[in-house]
Amino acid sequence: MAIKEISVPDIGGATDVEIIEILVKPGDTIQEDSNLITLESEKAAMDVPSPMAGVVKALKVKVGDKVSQGDVILTVDAAGATDDNNKKTQQADTTKDAKPQHSEQSDSGSALKEVLVPDIGGAENVDVIEVAVKVGDKLAADDPILTLESEKAAMDVPAPFAGTVQEVKVKKGDKVSQGHVIIMMSAQETDATTTTAPAKTEVPQQSAPVAPKAAPAPVKTAPVSSQGILYAGPAVRRLAYELGIDLNQIQGSGDKGRITKQDLQNHIKKGLQGGGVGMAMPAAPVIDFSQFGDISVEALSRINKLTGQNMQRNWLSVPHVTQFEDADITDMEAFRQANKAQAEKQGFKLTPLAIILKAVVMALKQYPRFNSSLDSNGEQLILKHYYHIGVAVDTPNGLVVPVLRDVDRKGIFELAAELAKISQKAREGKLTLNDMKGGCFTISSLGGIGGTAFTPIVNAPEVAILGVSKAQTKAVYNGKEFVPRLMLPLSLSYDHRVIDGALGARFTVFLSQCLSDIRKLLL
Ligand code: CAO
């Protein structure tokens, strides 16, 4: 077994670049140049391809990690594949060294030829976006060797004759022009595939180099890939990531099942039309506002854009109902005032939110359907037996939702301290993806700001969200007289596919009772 570490290559000096996708898992068989991870920096998204073939043993990174050149990504059992490749590369190198110009014979008795970039319509310095072959591959005539992509088009370069790849001279990301050597191939007359490929008989067997004809990428409906590895360029991956689209759902039409931008657009179109005739979203008109007066333009932050996409998806896909209720928190507020100084001594603020977190867990335990998610086909409900609660935090860069874990196992002071810490971390823009994962239910508190009620958007795949507005002292009739009571407005939005109106009202009333009599939190 030859276990090798694969680390982040030179990424143009960028450091702490975020991993937005991991494309392989332990047990996957990968080829040299199979994409392993996708990185996204401020400026670009890029795939990191494998420098060797083998079987993935262990992943050393996860989505959301930030990496720099030299950080280990994963370990690979490179036994067999790499050794074999090395031998073949050495063999080809020896042949090349002995006969540097136009090589003639390999030890199998067949000619070694250079395969060049063909006439590509005068385009220069065209990007190699995929190398489809590796040393040792046996190719039939017209098998794709690599894919080039210029400003205007993508094209495959096919093998001009059947044979075995002896050396690969280019790699993904290289820029090439007509006449560049791309691979060294030995023609194999004895190979069964060559006898069935009529084109190869035209190829002069001893005269090297050979330039194939460039062919537009053929449309194939091959499966995603033979190893289950997904082929898609960084631009397509980035777009899919931004739109929250799982590329595994898309059948690629490119070579090796490569997913093209067009495939992604078709998938989105299909999705929009999926709701039935007339359900597609009408396009918004483009308006030039400067015709009405002065304007200025401001770029949205990355968080703004992601929040916008999530909100739109949740708003469109979840049938929302919002239930309102006022909780009498007069006694709760007295308790909070009584304990505020003690919390401050310990370095944090005791706000109503810490107590609301506890009450929400009580309500989730009483009505477990609120602590669930619909599975992806909408046929089953996944009930969770843990209580991780997300809290919406307003930051200078936009809205983020860090998650407090195991709220059921923590006391009110502990929660208040954690809340202070995590909202501080959020405001400093230091939250990790892990800090925001795994929530069961979300609380959005605007109580520190004001307002009487609002309709929060469910943070799918959660099924409900609690909006909290500013508590106000109101005159409440107790059956005999009006008395001043501190009333906290609650706005509970829920997914009507999972929760019906009666259950929504029961949950809200129960929550309100827990807040009105916080002794219930001890039960
Ligand atoms: N009613 C009256 N007063 C309230 C209150 C309420 N419901 N909630 C908080 N307050 C008070 C607090 O007690 C505190 O006052 P004191 O200092 O006198 O005790 C003050 O308002 C400020 O509280 P806070 O905002 O600092 O703390 P918090 O624990 O209530 O909230 C956090 C923390 C992070 C949730 C909040 O700062 C925040 O970012 N809220 C915005 C969330 C948001 O944008 N949601 C919209 C999402 S869109 O669906």
Coordinates of C-alpha atoms and ligand atoms in Angstrom, one line a residue:
M1 CA 0.0 0.0 0.0
A2 CA 1.4 3.4 -0.9
I3 CA -0.5 6.0 1.1
K4 CA 0.2 9.4 -0.2
E5 CA -0.9 12.9 1.0
I6 CA -2.3 15.3 -1.6
S7 CA -2.1 18.9 -0.6
V8 CA -3.3 22.2 -1.9
P9 CA -1.1 23.2 -4.9
D10 CA 0.1 26.7 -5.8
I11 CA -3.1 28.7 -5.9
G12 CA -1.6 31.9 -7.1
G13 CA -0.5 33.1 -3.7
A14 CA -4.0 33.2 -2.3
T15 CA -4.3 32.1 1.4
D16 CA -7.2 31.0 3.6
V17 CA -9.3 30.1 0.5
E18 CA -12.7 28.6 1.3
I19 CA -13.6 25.0 0.3
I20 CA -17.0 25.3 -1.2
E21 CA -17.4 21.7 -2.3
I22 CA -15.7 18.3 -1.8
L23 CA -16.1 16.1 -4.8
V24 CA -14.8 12.8 -3.5
K25 CA -15.2 10.6 -0.5
P26 CA -13.2 7.8 1.1
G27 CA -13.4 4.7 -1.1
D28 CA -13.7 6.6 -4.4
T29 CA -11.4 5.5 -7.2
I30 CA -9.9 8.6 -8.7
Q31 CA -7.8 9.2 -11.8
E32 CA -5.0 11.6 -12.2
D33 CA -6.7 15.0 -12.8
S34 CA -10.0 13.9 -11.2
N35 CA -11.3 17.0 -9.4
L36 CA -11.0 16.6 -5.6
I37 CA -12.3 19.9 -4.2
T38 CA -13.5 23.3 -5.3
L39 CA -12.0 26.4 -3.8
E40 CA -13.5 29.8 -3.9
S41 CA -11.5 33.0 -3.2
E42 CA -12.7 36.6 -3.5
K43 CA -11.6 36.5 -7.1
A44 CA -12.2 33.0 -8.5
A45 CA -13.5 29.5 -8.1
M46 CA -11.1 26.8 -8.9
D47 CA -11.1 23.0 -8.9
V48 CA -8.1 21.2 -7.4
P49 CA -7.4 18.1 -9.5
S50 CA -5.6 15.0 -8.2
P51 CA -1.9 14.7 -9.2
M52 CA -2.2 10.9 -9.1
A53 CA -4.6 8.0 -9.6
G54 CA -5.6 5.8 -6.7
V55 CA -8.3 5.2 -4.1
V56 CA -9.2 7.9 -1.6
K57 CA -8.4 6.8 2.0
A58 CA -9.3 9.7 4.3
L59 CA -10.4 13.3 3.9
K60 CA -8.5 15.8 5.9
V61 CA -10.7 18.8 5.1
K62 CA -14.4 19.7 5.1
V63 CA -16.7 22.2 3.3
G64 CA -16.2 25.6 4.8
D65 CA -12.5 25.0 5.8
K66 CA -10.1 27.7 4.7
V67 CA -6.9 26.4 3.1
S68 CA -3.6 27.6 1.7
Q69 CA -0.9 26.1 -0.4
G70 CA 0.6 23.0 1.2
D71 CA -2.4 22.1 3.4
V72 CA -3.2 18.4 3.2
I73 CA -6.5 17.7 1.5
L74 CA -6.7 13.9 1.6
T75 CA -4.7 10.7 1.6
V76 CA -4.7 8.3 -1.3
D77 CA -3.8 4.7 -1.7
A78 CA -1.8 5.2 -4.8
A79 CA -0.7 1.5 -5.0
G80 CA -0.8 0.0 -8.5
A81 CA -2.1 3.0 -10.5
T82 CA 0.8 5.4 -9.7
D83 CA 3.6 2.8 -9.8
D84 CA 2.3 1.7 -13.1
N85 CA 2.0 5.2 -14.4
N86 CA 5.5 6.0 -13.2
K87 CA 6.9 3.1 -15.0
K88 CA 5.2 4.1 -18.2
T89 CA 6.2 7.7 -17.8
Q90 CA 9.8 6.6 -17.3
Q91 CA 9.6 4.3 -20.2
A92 CA 8.3 7.1 -22.4
D93 CA 10.9 9.5 -21.1
T94 CA 13.7 7.1 -21.8
T95 CA 12.5 6.8 -25.4
K96 CA 12.3 10.5 -25.7
D97 CA 15.8 11.1 -24.3
A98 CA 17.3 8.6 -26.7
K99 CA 15.5 10.1 -29.7
P100 CA 14.6 13.6 -28.8
Q101 CA 13.1 14.9 -32.1
H102 CA 10.8 12.6 -33.8
S103 CA 10.7 9.3 -32.0
E104 CA 10.4 6.2 -34.0
Q105 CA 9.9 2.9 -32.1
S106 CA 8.7 2.0 -28.7
D107 CA 9.7 -1.4 -27.2
S108 CA 6.4 -2.9 -28.3
G109 CA 7.5 -2.3 -31.9
S110 CA 5.0 0.5 -32.6
A111 CA 5.8 4.1 -33.6
L112 CA 5.8 6.8 -30.9
K113 CA 4.2 9.9 -32.2
E114 CA 3.6 13.4 -30.9
V115 CA 0.0 14.5 -31.1
L116 CA -0.4 18.2 -31.6
V117 CA -3.1 20.8 -31.1
P118 CA -4.8 21.0 -34.5
D119 CA -6.0 24.0 -36.4
I120 CA -8.4 25.6 -33.9
G121 CA -9.6 28.4 -36.2
G122 CA -6.6 30.7 -35.4
A123 CA -7.5 30.9 -31.7
E124 CA -4.3 31.3 -29.5
N125 CA -3.6 30.5 -25.9
V126 CA -6.8 28.5 -25.5
D127 CA -7.5 27.0 -22.0
V128 CA -7.2 23.3 -21.5
I129 CA -10.3 22.7 -19.3
E130 CA -10.1 19.0 -19.1
V131 CA -7.5 16.3 -19.9
A132 CA -9.4 13.1 -20.5
V133 CA -6.5 10.7 -20.8
K134 CA -3.6 9.5 -18.7
V135 CA -0.4 7.5 -19.3
G136 CA -1.3 3.9 -20.2
D137 CA -4.7 4.6 -21.6
K138 CA -5.5 2.7 -24.8
L139 CA -7.4 5.0 -27.2
A140 CA -9.4 4.2 -30.3
A141 CA -9.3 6.8 -33.1
D142 CA -11.5 9.8 -32.3
D143 CA -11.5 9.1 -28.6
P144 CA -11.4 12.5 -26.9
I145 CA -7.9 13.5 -25.5
L146 CA -8.7 16.9 -24.1
T147 CA -11.2 19.7 -24.1
L148 CA -10.3 23.2 -25.0
E149 CA -12.4 26.3 -24.2
S150 CA -11.9 29.6 -25.8
E151 CA -13.9 32.8 -25.3
K152 CA -16.3 31.6 -28.0
A153 CA -16.4 27.8 -27.8
A154 CA -15.5 24.5 -26.2
M155 CA -14.0 21.8 -28.4
D156 CA -12.7 18.3 -27.9
V157 CA -9.4 17.2 -29.4
P158 CA -9.8 13.6 -30.5
A159 CA -7.1 11.0 -31.0
P160 CA -6.0 10.9 -34.6
F161 CA -5.4 7.2 -34.5
A162 CA -5.7 4.2 -32.1
G163 CA -2.9 3.6 -29.7
T164 CA -1.5 3.9 -26.2
V165 CA -0.8 7.1 -24.4
Q166 CA 2.8 7.2 -23.4
E167 CA 3.1 10.7 -22.1
V168 CA 0.8 13.5 -21.3
K169 CA 2.4 16.9 -22.1
V170 CA -0.4 19.2 -20.9
K171 CA -2.5 19.6 -17.9
K172 CA -5.7 21.2 -17.0
G173 CA -5.3 25.0 -16.9
D174 CA -2.5 25.2 -19.5
K175 CA -3.0 27.5 -22.4
V176 CA -2.2 26.1 -25.8
S177 CA -2.2 27.1 -29.5
Q178 CA -2.0 25.2 -32.8
G179 CA 1.1 23.0 -32.9
H180 CA 1.6 22.5 -29.2
V181 CA 2.4 18.9 -28.3
I182 CA -0.4 17.4 -26.2
I183 CA 0.5 13.7 -25.8
M184 CA 2.9 11.1 -27.0
M185 CA 1.2 8.0 -28.4
S186 CA 2.4 4.7 -29.6
A187 CA 0.2 3.3 -32.4
Q188 CA -0.7 -0.3 -31.9
E189 CA -1.5 -2.2 -35.0
T190 CA -2.3 -5.3 -33.1
D191 CA -4.8 -3.7 -30.9
A192 CA -8.3 -4.9 -31.7
T193 CA -9.7 -1.4 -31.5
T194 CA -7.5 -0.1 -34.2
T195 CA -8.7 -2.5 -36.7
T196 CA -12.2 -1.4 -36.3
A197 CA -11.4 2.3 -36.6
P198 CA -11.3 3.2 -40.3
A199 CA -9.7 6.6 -39.7
K200 CA -6.5 5.2 -38.3
T201 CA -5.5 3.5 -41.6
E202 CA -5.0 6.9 -43.1
V203 CA -2.5 7.9 -40.5
P204 CA 1.1 7.6 -41.5
Q205 CA 2.4 5.2 -38.9
Q206 CA 6.0 6.3 -38.8
S207 CA 5.9 10.0 -39.4
A208 CA 5.5 12.1 -36.3
P209 CA 4.0 14.5 -35.2
V210 CA 0.3 14.1 -36.0
A211 CA -2.3 16.7 -35.6
P212 CA -5.9 15.5 -35.2
K213 CA -8.9 17.5 -36.4
A214 CA -10.6 19.5 -33.7
A215 CA -14.2 18.4 -33.2
P216 CA -16.9 20.2 -31.4
A217 CA -17.7 18.5 -28.1
P218 CA -20.0 15.6 -28.9
V219 CA -23.3 15.4 -27.0
K220 CA -23.4 12.3 -25.0
T221 CA -25.8 11.1 -22.3
A222 CA -23.2 9.2 -20.4
P223 CA -23.7 8.7 -16.6
V224 CA -22.2 11.3 -14.4
S225 CA -18.9 9.5 -14.5
S226 CA -17.7 5.9 -14.3
Q227 CA -16.5 6.5 -10.7
G228 CA -19.4 8.6 -9.6
I229 CA -17.1 11.6 -9.8
L230 CA -18.8 14.7 -11.0
Y231 CA -17.4 16.6 -14.0
A232 CA -18.2 20.3 -14.2
G233 CA -16.0 23.4 -14.6
P234 CA -15.5 25.9 -11.8
A235 CA -17.8 28.4 -13.4
V236 CA -20.7 25.9 -13.5
R237 CA -19.9 24.7 -10.0
R238 CA -19.8 28.3 -8.7
L239 CA -23.2 29.1 -10.3
A240 CA -24.7 25.9 -8.9
Y241 CA -23.3 26.7 -5.5
E242 CA -24.7 30.2 -5.6
L243 CA -28.1 29.0 -6.7
G244 CA -28.2 26.2 -4.2
I245 CA -28.4 23.5 -6.9
D246 CA -27.1 20.0 -6.3
L247 CA -25.1 19.1 -9.4
N248 CA -25.7 15.4 -8.7
Q249 CA -29.3 16.0 -9.9
I250 CA -28.2 17.0 -13.3
Q251 CA -27.4 14.7 -16.3
G252 CA -24.4 16.2 -18.0
S253 CA -24.4 16.3 -21.8
G254 CA -20.6 17.0 -22.2
D255 CA -17.8 14.6 -22.5
K256 CA -17.7 12.0 -19.7
G257 CA -21.0 13.3 -18.5
R258 CA -19.5 16.8 -18.0
I259 CA -22.2 19.3 -16.8
T260 CA -22.2 22.3 -19.0
K261 CA -23.6 25.8 -18.3
Q262 CA -26.4 25.0 -20.7
D263 CA -27.3 21.8 -18.7
L264 CA -27.5 23.9 -15.6
Q265 CA -29.7 26.5 -17.3
N266 CA -32.0 23.7 -18.7
H267 CA -32.3 22.2 -15.2
I268 CA -33.3 25.5 -13.7
K269 CA -35.8 26.1 -16.6
K270 CA -37.3 22.7 -16.0
G271 CA -37.6 23.4 -12.3
L272 CA -39.4 26.6 -12.9
Q273 CA -41.8 25.0 -15.3
G274 CA -42.2 21.9 -13.1
G275 CA -45.1 23.4 -11.1
G276 CA -47.3 23.1 -14.2
V277 CA -48.6 25.3 -17.0
G278 CA -48.4 29.0 -16.1
M279 CA -46.4 28.4 -12.9
A280 CA -43.1 29.7 -14.4
M281 CA -41.9 33.0 -12.8
P282 CA -42.4 35.9 -15.2
A283 CA -39.1 37.7 -15.8
A284 CA -38.8 41.0 -13.9
P285 CA -38.6 44.1 -16.2
V286 CA -35.2 45.8 -16.4
I287 CA -35.7 49.4 -15.5
D288 CA -33.3 52.3 -15.9
F289 CA -34.0 54.3 -12.8
S290 CA -31.7 57.1 -13.8
Q291 CA -34.4 58.3 -16.1
F292 CA -36.4 59.3 -13.0
G293 CA -33.6 61.0 -11.0
D294 CA -30.1 60.6 -9.6
I295 CA -29.1 57.1 -8.5
S296 CA -26.0 55.3 -7.2
V297 CA -25.2 51.6 -7.3
E298 CA -23.9 49.5 -4.4
A299 CA -22.7 45.9 -4.6
L300 CA -24.4 43.4 -2.4
S301 CA -22.2 41.6 0.1
R302 CA -21.7 37.8 -0.3
I303 CA -23.9 37.3 2.8
N304 CA -26.6 39.5 1.3
K305 CA -26.7 37.5 -1.9
L306 CA -26.7 34.1 -0.2
T307 CA -29.4 35.3 2.2
G308 CA -31.5 36.6 -0.7
Q309 CA -31.2 33.3 -2.5
N310 CA -32.2 31.3 0.6
M311 CA -35.1 33.6 1.4
Q312 CA -36.4 33.5 -2.1
R313 CA -36.2 29.7 -2.2
N314 CA -37.8 29.3 1.2
W315 CA -40.5 31.9 0.4
L316 CA -41.4 30.2 -2.9
S317 CA -41.1 26.6 -1.7
V318 CA -42.7 26.7 1.8
P319 CA -46.4 27.5 2.2
H320 CA -46.2 29.9 5.1
V321 CA -48.8 30.7 7.8
T322 CA -47.9 33.1 10.7
Q323 CA -49.6 32.7 14.1
F324 CA -49.5 35.7 16.4
E325 CA -49.8 35.7 20.2
D326 CA -48.9 38.0 23.1
A327 CA -47.1 36.5 26.1
D328 CA -47.5 38.1 29.5
I329 CA -43.8 38.4 30.6
T330 CA -44.4 40.6 33.6
D331 CA -43.1 38.0 36.0
M332 CA -40.3 36.8 33.7
E333 CA -39.1 40.4 33.4
A334 CA -39.1 40.7 37.3
F335 CA -37.0 37.5 37.3
R336 CA -34.7 38.9 34.7
Q337 CA -34.2 42.2 36.5
A338 CA -33.5 40.3 39.7
N339 CA -30.7 38.3 38.0
K340 CA -29.4 40.9 35.6
A341 CA -26.6 42.3 37.9
Q342 CA -25.3 38.8 38.6
A343 CA -25.0 38.1 34.9
E344 CA -23.3 41.4 34.3
K345 CA -20.8 40.5 37.0
Q346 CA -20.0 37.4 35.0
G347 CA -19.4 39.4 31.9
F348 CA -22.6 39.0 29.9
K349 CA -26.1 40.5 29.5
L350 CA -29.2 38.6 30.6
T351 CA -31.7 39.5 27.8
P352 CA -35.2 38.0 27.4
L353 CA -33.8 35.9 24.5
A354 CA -31.9 33.4 26.8
I355 CA -35.2 32.6 28.6
I356 CA -37.1 32.4 25.3
L357 CA -34.6 29.8 24.0
K358 CA -35.4 27.6 27.0
A359 CA -39.2 28.1 26.6
V360 CA -38.9 27.2 22.9
V361 CA -37.3 23.9 23.8
M362 CA -40.1 23.1 26.2
A363 CA -42.6 23.8 23.4
L364 CA -40.6 21.6 20.9
K365 CA -40.6 18.8 23.4
Q366 CA -44.4 19.2 23.9
Y367 CA -45.0 19.3 20.1
P368 CA -42.2 17.3 18.4
R369 CA -43.6 17.9 14.9
F370 CA -42.1 21.3 15.2
N371 CA -38.6 19.7 15.6
S372 CA -38.7 18.0 12.2
S373 CA -37.8 18.3 8.6
L374 CA -39.6 16.9 5.5
D375 CA -37.4 14.5 3.6
S376 CA -36.4 15.5 0.1
N377 CA -39.3 13.6 -1.7
G378 CA -41.8 15.1 0.7
E379 CA -43.1 11.7 1.8
Q380 CA -41.6 11.3 5.3
L381 CA -41.0 13.5 8.3
I382 CA -37.6 13.3 9.9
L383 CA -38.0 13.9 13.7
K384 CA -35.0 15.2 15.6
H385 CA -34.2 14.2 19.1
Y386 CA -31.7 17.0 19.7
Y387 CA -32.4 20.7 20.3
H388 CA -30.1 23.0 18.4
I389 CA -31.6 26.4 18.0
G390 CA -30.6 29.0 15.4
V391 CA -30.6 32.7 16.4
A392 CA -30.8 35.4 13.6
V393 CA -28.1 38.0 14.2
D394 CA -28.0 41.3 12.4
T395 CA -24.4 42.1 11.3
P396 CA -22.8 44.9 9.3
N397 CA -22.5 42.4 6.4
G398 CA -26.0 41.1 6.6
L399 CA -28.1 38.5 8.4
V400 CA -26.5 35.3 9.7
V401 CA -28.0 32.5 11.8
P402 CA -25.5 30.9 14.2
V403 CA -26.8 27.8 16.0
L404 CA -26.7 27.2 19.7
R405 CA -26.3 23.5 20.4
D406 CA -28.1 21.3 22.9
V407 CA -30.2 24.1 24.4
D408 CA -32.1 21.6 26.4
R409 CA -29.0 20.7 28.4
K410 CA -28.0 24.2 29.2
G411 CA -29.0 26.7 31.9
I412 CA -30.3 30.2 31.2
F413 CA -27.0 31.9 32.3
E414 CA -25.0 29.5 30.2
L415 CA -27.3 30.3 27.2
A416 CA -27.1 34.1 27.8
A417 CA -23.2 33.9 27.9
E418 CA -23.1 31.7 24.7
L419 CA -25.6 34.0 23.0
A420 CA -23.3 37.0 23.8
K421 CA -20.3 35.2 22.5
I422 CA -21.8 33.9 19.3
S423 CA -23.5 37.1 18.3
Q424 CA -20.2 38.9 18.9
K425 CA -18.4 36.4 16.7
A426 CA -21.1 36.9 14.1
R427 CA -20.7 40.6 14.1
E428 CA -17.0 40.3 13.7
G429 CA -17.6 38.1 10.6
K430 CA -15.8 35.1 12.2
L431 CA -18.5 32.5 12.2
T432 CA -17.6 29.2 10.5
L433 CA -19.9 27.1 8.5
N434 CA -20.1 24.7 11.4
D435 CA -21.4 27.4 13.7
M436 CA -24.4 27.8 11.3
K437 CA -25.2 24.2 10.7
G438 CA -27.6 21.7 12.2
G439 CA -30.3 24.0 13.5
C440 CA -33.8 22.5 14.3
F441 CA -35.7 25.8 14.8
T442 CA -34.8 29.5 14.5
I443 CA -35.6 32.5 16.6
S444 CA -35.5 36.0 15.0
S445 CA -35.6 38.6 17.7
L446 CA -36.3 42.2 16.8
G447 CA -37.2 43.0 20.4
G448 CA -34.2 45.2 21.0
I449 CA -35.3 47.3 18.1
G450 CA -39.0 47.7 18.1
G451 CA -42.1 46.9 16.1
T452 CA -45.3 45.1 17.1
A453 CA -45.3 42.0 14.9
F454 CA -43.7 40.6 11.7
T455 CA -43.9 37.5 9.5
P456 CA -40.5 35.7 9.6
I457 CA -39.6 33.4 6.7
V458 CA -39.1 29.7 7.7
N459 CA -35.5 28.7 7.6
A460 CA -36.0 25.5 5.6
P461 CA -35.5 22.6 6.0
E462 CA -36.6 23.6 9.5
V463 CA -40.4 23.8 9.7
A464 CA -41.0 26.8 11.9
I465 CA -39.4 30.1 13.1
L466 CA -40.3 32.3 16.0
G467 CA -40.3 36.1 15.5
V468 CA -40.1 38.1 18.7
S469 CA -41.0 41.8 18.8
K470 CA -40.6 44.5 21.5
A471 CA -42.4 43.9 24.8
Q472 CA -44.8 46.7 25.7
T473 CA -46.7 47.4 28.9
K474 CA -50.4 47.1 28.0
A475 CA -53.6 47.5 29.9
V476 CA -54.9 43.9 30.2
Y477 CA -58.3 43.0 31.6
N478 CA -58.1 40.3 34.3
G479 CA -61.9 39.7 34.5
K480 CA -62.4 42.5 37.1
E481 CA -60.2 45.4 36.1
F482 CA -57.6 46.5 33.6
V483 CA -54.1 46.0 35.0
P484 CA -50.7 47.0 33.5
R485 CA -48.9 43.9 32.2
L486 CA -45.7 43.6 30.1
M487 CA -46.7 41.8 26.9
L488 CA -44.3 40.2 24.5
P489 CA -45.5 39.8 20.9
L490 CA -44.7 36.4 19.3
S491 CA -45.0 35.7 15.6
L492 CA -44.7 32.0 14.7
S493 CA -44.3 31.2 11.0
Y494 CA -44.6 27.5 10.1
D495 CA -44.6 25.2 7.1
H496 CA -48.2 24.4 6.4
R497 CA -47.2 21.1 4.7
V498 CA -46.1 19.8 8.1
I499 CA -48.1 21.8 10.6
D500 CA -51.7 22.5 10.5
G501 CA -53.4 25.7 11.9
A502 CA -54.6 24.1 15.1
L503 CA -51.2 22.7 16.0
G504 CA -49.6 26.1 15.1
A505 CA -52.0 27.8 17.6
R506 CA -51.4 25.2 20.3
F507 CA -47.6 25.5 20.1
T508 CA -47.9 29.3 20.3
V509 CA -50.2 29.3 23.2
F510 CA -48.1 26.7 25.1
L511 CA -45.0 28.8 24.4
S512 CA -46.8 31.9 25.7
Q513 CA -47.8 30.0 28.9
C514 CA -44.2 28.9 29.5
L515 CA -43.0 32.5 29.2
S516 CA -45.8 33.8 31.4
D517 CA -45.0 31.3 34.2
I518 CA -41.3 30.5 33.9
R519 CA -41.6 27.9 36.7
K520 CA -42.9 25.7 33.9
L521 CA -39.3 25.7 32.5
L522 CA -38.3 23.7 35.5
L523 CA -40.7 20.9 34.8
Ligands
CAO1 N1 -38.7 43.3 24.2 C1 -38.1 44.4 24.9 N2 -36.8 44.5 25.1 C2 -36.0 43.6 24.6 C3 -36.5 42.5 23.9 C4 -37.9 42.4 23.7 N3 -38.4 41.4 23.1 N4 -35.4 41.8 23.4 C5 -34.4 42.4 23.9 N5 -34.7 43.5 24.5 C6 -33.8 44.5 25.2 C7 -32.7 43.8 25.9 O1 -33.1 43.4 27.2 C8 -31.6 44.8 25.9 O2 -31.9 45.8 26.8 P1 -31.1 45.9 28.2 O3 -29.7 46.2 27.8 O4 -31.8 47.1 28.9 O5 -31.3 44.7 28.9 C9 -31.8 45.5 24.5 O6 -33.1 45.2 24.1 C10 -30.9 45.0 23.5 O7 -30.9 43.6 23.4 P2 -29.9 42.9 22.3 O8 -30.4 43.0 21.0 O9 -28.5 43.4 22.6 O10 -29.9 41.4 22.8 P3 -30.8 40.2 22.5 O11 -30.4 39.0 23.3 O12 -32.3 40.5 22.6 O13 -30.6 39.9 20.9 C11 -29.5 39.3 18.9 C12 -29.4 39.4 20.5 C13 -28.1 38.9 18.4 C14 -30.6 38.4 18.5 C15 -29.8 40.7 18.4 O14 -28.8 41.6 18.8 C16 -30.0 40.9 16.9 O15 -29.1 40.9 16.1 N6 -31.3 41.0 16.5 C17 -31.7 41.1 15.1 C18 -32.1 39.8 14.5 C19 -32.7 40.1 13.1 O16 -32.1 40.9 12.3 N7 -33.7 39.4 12.7 C20 -34.4 39.6 11.5 C21 -34.4 38.4 10.7 S1 -35.4 38.5 9.4 O17 -36.4 37.3 9.6

